[in-house]
Amino acid sequence: MNTRLTTPLNNNESSVLDLKPFSHIDMLIKHVLPAANRMIISRGETVHYYKDDVRQCFLLIQGSVALHRRGDGIVLNSECAPFILGVSSQFSSEHLYVRALETAEIARVSLESFNQIVSQHDLWEHFSKLLIYTASRVYEHCAQISQMSAYDIIRFQLVELMQEPDAIRQNTTAAAYIKSRTYLSRSGIMRILAELRTGKYITMERGVLLEIHHLPRKY
């Protein structure tokens, strides 16, 4: 392992994910759910924000999903229930789609209906908390992967992976997870993961990340 690997990472290092506004999201779902159509989507299944030319949003009731960009399929964000997708990008969503990371229950409702319910029930504070969290998550992701070294990006993505539910982490190789969220080459990702594993900074089995012992801040 490169001798420049120094300064361990505290595995409890905070992130925006730690500040998820659960109570506010639950309140929004409680009011909107009666107007929505519930459905089960299987792992790998995709849903889109337009249905019959009507803009939709989704209440994530159970499970986990990822938000992908059309064209290159890169993952912009991933979230576990409870969450609401499609309400923070109301003017630009044709280039996005949602894919289930595991069997999930969602509820589809038109964006117009969602906005009307928020207005009718004066849910603006709850809505603002959701928007702040969503924007912060996307900003954190973009800030972490822009103008960073390959190692810094991989380090950040490994921490993100460890925060995913076991159902996702145990069924996704670390290399595949990182590749889907970055522009790094697979060979470069595999090389750094191998070095981290050899140095006993992480534990992996058949490519699946089992544990982070500590991650150096510098490479």
CSV table of C-alpha atoms in Angstrom, one decimal:
chain,number,residue,atom,x,y,z
A,1,MET,CA,0.0,0.0,0.0
A,2,ASN,CA,1.2,3.5,-0.8
A,3,THR,CA,3.0,5.0,2.1
A,4,ARG,CA,1.2,8.3,1.6
A,5,LEU,CA,-2.0,6.7,2.9
A,6,THR,CA,-2.3,8.6,6.2
A,7,THR,CA,-4.8,9.9,8.7
A,8,PRO,CA,-7.7,7.4,9.4
A,9,LEU,CA,-11.3,8.3,8.6
A,10,ASN,CA,-13.7,8.2,11.5
A,11,ASN,CA,-16.4,5.9,10.3
A,12,ASN,CA,-19.0,8.0,12.1
A,13,GLU,CA,-18.1,11.0,10.0
A,14,SER,CA,-21.2,13.1,9.5
A,15,SER,CA,-22.9,13.7,6.2
A,16,VAL,CA,-26.2,15.3,5.0
A,17,LEU,CA,-27.7,11.8,5.2
A,18,ASP,CA,-27.5,12.0,9.0
A,19,LEU,CA,-29.8,15.1,8.8
A,20,LYS,CA,-32.7,13.5,6.9
A,21,PRO,CA,-35.9,15.1,8.0
A,22,PHE,CA,-37.9,11.9,8.6
A,23,SER,CA,-40.8,13.6,10.5
A,24,HIS,CA,-41.4,16.2,7.8
A,25,ILE,CA,-41.3,13.6,5.0
A,26,ASP,CA,-43.7,11.4,6.9
A,27,MET,CA,-46.1,14.3,7.3
A,28,LEU,CA,-46.1,15.0,3.6
A,29,ILE,CA,-46.6,11.3,2.7
A,30,LYS,CA,-49.5,11.1,5.2
A,31,HIS,CA,-51.4,13.9,3.5
A,32,VAL,CA,-50.5,12.9,-0.1
A,33,LEU,CA,-50.9,9.1,0.0
A,34,PRO,CA,-54.7,9.0,-0.2
A,35,ALA,CA,-54.5,10.7,-3.6
A,36,ALA,CA,-51.8,8.4,-4.9
A,37,ASN,CA,-51.7,5.0,-6.6
A,38,ARG,CA,-49.6,2.5,-4.7
A,39,MET,CA,-47.5,0.0,-6.6
A,40,ILE,CA,-44.6,-2.5,-6.1
A,41,ILE,CA,-41.5,-2.3,-8.2
A,42,SER,CA,-38.9,-5.1,-8.4
A,43,ARG,CA,-35.2,-4.7,-8.1
A,44,GLY,CA,-33.8,-3.1,-11.3
A,45,GLU,CA,-37.2,-1.9,-12.5
A,46,THR,CA,-37.4,1.7,-13.7
A,47,VAL,CA,-40.1,4.4,-13.4
A,48,HIS,CA,-40.3,7.7,-15.3
A,49,TYR,CA,-41.6,11.1,-14.3
A,50,TYR,CA,-44.1,11.3,-17.1
A,51,LYS,CA,-47.2,9.2,-17.6
A,52,ASP,CA,-49.5,10.0,-20.5
A,53,ASP,CA,-47.7,13.4,-20.7
A,54,VAL,CA,-48.6,14.2,-17.1
A,55,ARG,CA,-45.7,15.0,-14.8
A,56,GLN,CA,-45.6,12.6,-11.9
A,57,CYS,CA,-43.8,12.3,-8.5
A,58,PHE,CA,-43.3,9.3,-6.3
A,59,LEU,CA,-43.7,8.6,-2.6
A,60,LEU,CA,-41.2,6.0,-1.5
A,61,ILE,CA,-42.9,4.0,1.1
A,62,GLN,CA,-40.6,1.0,1.4
A,63,GLY,CA,-37.3,0.0,0.0
A,64,SER,CA,-34.5,2.0,-1.8
A,65,VAL,CA,-34.2,3.6,-5.2
A,66,ALA,CA,-31.5,5.4,-7.2
A,67,LEU,CA,-32.0,8.5,-9.4
A,68,HIS,CA,-30.3,8.1,-12.7
A,69,ARG,CA,-29.4,10.5,-15.5
A,70,ARG,CA,-30.5,9.5,-19.0
A,71,GLY,CA,-27.8,9.0,-21.6
A,72,ASP,CA,-25.0,7.8,-19.5
A,73,GLY,CA,-27.1,6.2,-16.7
A,74,ILE,CA,-24.9,7.8,-13.9
A,75,VAL,CA,-26.4,7.7,-10.4
A,76,LEU,CA,-27.1,11.2,-9.1
A,77,ASN,CA,-28.5,10.2,-5.8
A,78,SER,CA,-29.9,7.2,-3.9
A,79,GLU,CA,-32.5,7.2,-1.1
A,80,CYS,CA,-34.2,4.8,1.3
A,81,ALA,CA,-37.8,5.1,2.4
A,82,PRO,CA,-39.4,7.3,3.4
A,83,PHE,CA,-38.7,9.8,0.7
A,84,ILE,CA,-40.5,11.8,-2.1
A,85,LEU,CA,-39.0,11.9,-5.6
A,86,GLY,CA,-39.8,14.3,-8.4
A,87,VAL,CA,-40.8,17.4,-6.4
A,88,SER,CA,-37.5,19.2,-6.2
A,89,SER,CA,-36.8,19.3,-9.9
A,90,GLN,CA,-40.2,20.4,-11.1
A,91,PHE,CA,-39.0,22.2,-14.2
A,92,SER,CA,-36.5,19.7,-15.5
A,93,SER,CA,-37.0,16.0,-15.1
A,94,GLU,CA,-37.1,14.5,-18.7
A,95,HIS,CA,-33.4,13.6,-18.4
A,96,LEU,CA,-34.0,11.7,-15.2
A,97,TYR,CA,-35.4,8.3,-14.2
A,98,VAL,CA,-35.8,6.2,-11.0
A,99,ARG,CA,-34.5,2.6,-10.6
A,100,ALA,CA,-35.3,0.3,-7.7
A,101,LEU,CA,-32.2,-0.9,-5.8
A,102,GLU,CA,-34.4,-3.6,-4.2
A,103,THR,CA,-38.1,-4.5,-4.2
A,104,ALA,CA,-39.8,-1.3,-3.2
A,105,GLU,CA,-43.2,0.1,-2.6
A,106,ILE,CA,-43.9,3.5,-4.2
A,107,ALA,CA,-47.0,5.6,-4.7
A,108,ARG,CA,-47.5,7.6,-7.9
A,109,VAL,CA,-49.3,11.0,-7.9
A,110,SER,CA,-49.3,13.8,-10.4
A,111,LEU,CA,-47.1,16.7,-9.5
A,112,GLU,CA,-50.0,19.1,-9.8
A,113,SER,CA,-52.0,17.1,-7.2
A,114,PHE,CA,-48.9,17.1,-4.9
A,115,ASN,CA,-48.5,20.8,-5.1
A,116,GLN,CA,-52.3,21.4,-4.5
A,117,ILE,CA,-52.2,19.2,-1.4
A,118,VAL,CA,-49.2,21.1,0.0
A,119,SER,CA,-51.0,24.3,-0.5
A,120,GLN,CA,-54.4,23.2,0.8
A,121,HIS,CA,-53.0,21.8,4.0
A,122,ASP,CA,-50.3,24.5,4.6
A,123,LEU,CA,-47.5,21.9,4.4
A,124,TRP,CA,-44.9,24.5,3.3
A,125,GLU,CA,-42.5,24.0,6.2
A,126,HIS,CA,-42.5,20.3,5.7
A,127,PHE,CA,-42.0,20.7,2.0
A,128,SER,CA,-39.1,23.2,2.5
A,129,LYS,CA,-37.3,20.8,4.9
A,130,LEU,CA,-37.5,18.1,2.2
A,131,LEU,CA,-36.3,20.5,-0.5
A,132,ILE,CA,-33.3,21.6,1.6
A,133,TYR,CA,-32.3,18.1,2.4
A,134,THR,CA,-32.6,17.0,-1.3
A,135,ALA,CA,-30.6,19.9,-2.6
A,136,SER,CA,-28.0,19.4,0.1
A,137,ARG,CA,-27.7,15.7,-0.8
A,138,VAL,CA,-27.1,16.5,-4.5
A,139,TYR,CA,-24.7,19.3,-3.7
A,140,GLU,CA,-22.7,17.1,-1.4
A,141,HIS,CA,-22.5,14.4,-4.1
A,142,CYS,CA,-21.4,16.9,-6.8
A,143,ALA,CA,-18.9,18.7,-4.4
A,144,GLN,CA,-17.3,15.5,-3.4
A,145,ILE,CA,-16.7,14.2,-6.9
A,146,SER,CA,-15.7,17.4,-8.6
A,147,GLN,CA,-12.0,18.3,-8.7
A,148,MET,CA,-11.0,15.5,-6.5
A,149,SER,CA,-8.5,12.7,-6.9
A,150,ALA,CA,-9.6,9.2,-7.9
A,151,TYR,CA,-8.8,8.1,-4.3
A,152,ASP,CA,-10.9,10.9,-2.7
A,153,ILE,CA,-13.9,10.0,-4.9
A,154,ILE,CA,-13.6,6.3,-4.0
A,155,ARG,CA,-13.2,7.0,-0.3
A,156,PHE,CA,-16.3,9.1,-0.3
A,157,GLN,CA,-18.3,6.5,-2.3
A,158,LEU,CA,-17.2,3.7,0.1
A,159,VAL,CA,-18.5,5.7,3.0
A,160,GLU,CA,-21.8,6.2,1.1
A,161,LEU,CA,-21.9,2.4,0.3
A,162,MET,CA,-21.5,1.5,4.0
A,163,GLN,CA,-24.5,3.7,4.8
A,164,GLU,CA,-26.8,1.8,2.3
A,165,PRO,CA,-29.2,-0.8,3.7
A,166,ASP,CA,-27.7,-4.4,4.0
A,167,ALA,CA,-30.1,-5.5,1.2
A,168,ILE,CA,-28.3,-3.2,-1.2
A,169,ARG,CA,-24.7,-3.4,0.1
A,170,GLN,CA,-24.7,-7.2,0.2
A,171,ASN,CA,-26.0,-7.5,-3.4
A,172,THR,CA,-23.8,-4.9,-5.0
A,173,THR,CA,-20.1,-5.1,-5.5
A,174,ALA,CA,-18.1,-2.0,-4.4
A,175,ALA,CA,-16.6,-1.6,-7.8
A,176,ALA,CA,-20.1,-1.6,-9.5
A,177,TYR,CA,-21.5,0.8,-6.9
A,178,ILE,CA,-18.6,3.3,-7.5
A,179,LYS,CA,-18.6,2.9,-11.3
A,180,SER,CA,-22.3,3.7,-11.5
A,181,ARG,CA,-21.8,7.0,-9.6
A,182,THR,CA,-18.6,8.3,-11.1
A,183,TYR,CA,-16.6,8.6,-14.4
A,184,LEU,CA,-13.7,6.6,-13.0
A,185,SER,CA,-12.4,3.6,-15.0
A,186,ARG,CA,-13.2,0.2,-13.7
A,187,SER,CA,-9.5,-0.8,-13.7
A,188,GLY,CA,-8.6,2.3,-11.6
A,189,ILE,CA,-11.4,1.6,-9.1
A,190,MET,CA,-10.3,-2.1,-8.8
A,191,ARG,CA,-6.7,-1.1,-8.3
A,192,ILE,CA,-7.4,1.2,-5.4
A,193,LEU,CA,-9.9,-1.2,-3.8
A,194,ALA,CA,-7.3,-3.9,-4.0
A,195,GLU,CA,-4.7,-1.7,-2.2
A,196,LEU,CA,-7.2,-0.8,0.5
A,197,ARG,CA,-8.0,-4.5,1.0
A,198,THR,CA,-4.4,-5.5,1.0
A,199,GLY,CA,-3.6,-2.8,3.6
A,200,LYS,CA,-6.6,-4.1,5.7
A,201,TYR,CA,-8.3,-0.7,5.5
A,202,ILE,CA,-11.5,-2.5,4.3
A,203,THR,CA,-12.9,-6.0,4.4
A,204,MET,CA,-14.4,-7.3,1.1
A,205,GLU,CA,-15.6,-10.7,0.1
A,206,ARG,CA,-16.3,-11.5,-3.6
A,207,GLY,CA,-16.2,-7.8,-4.3
A,208,VAL,CA,-18.8,-7.0,-1.6
A,209,LEU,CA,-17.9,-4.4,1.0
A,210,LEU,CA,-18.3,-5.9,4.4
A,211,GLU,CA,-16.5,-3.4,6.7
A,212,ILE,CA,-14.5,-0.2,6.7
A,213,HIS,CA,-11.9,-0.4,9.4
A,214,HIS,CA,-10.5,3.1,8.7
A,215,LEU,CA,-10.0,5.0,5.5
A,216,PRO,CA,-6.9,7.3,5.1
A,217,ARG,CA,-7.8,10.8,4.1
A,218,LYS,CA,-4.8,11.1,1.8
A,219,TYR,CA,-3.4,8.7,-0.9
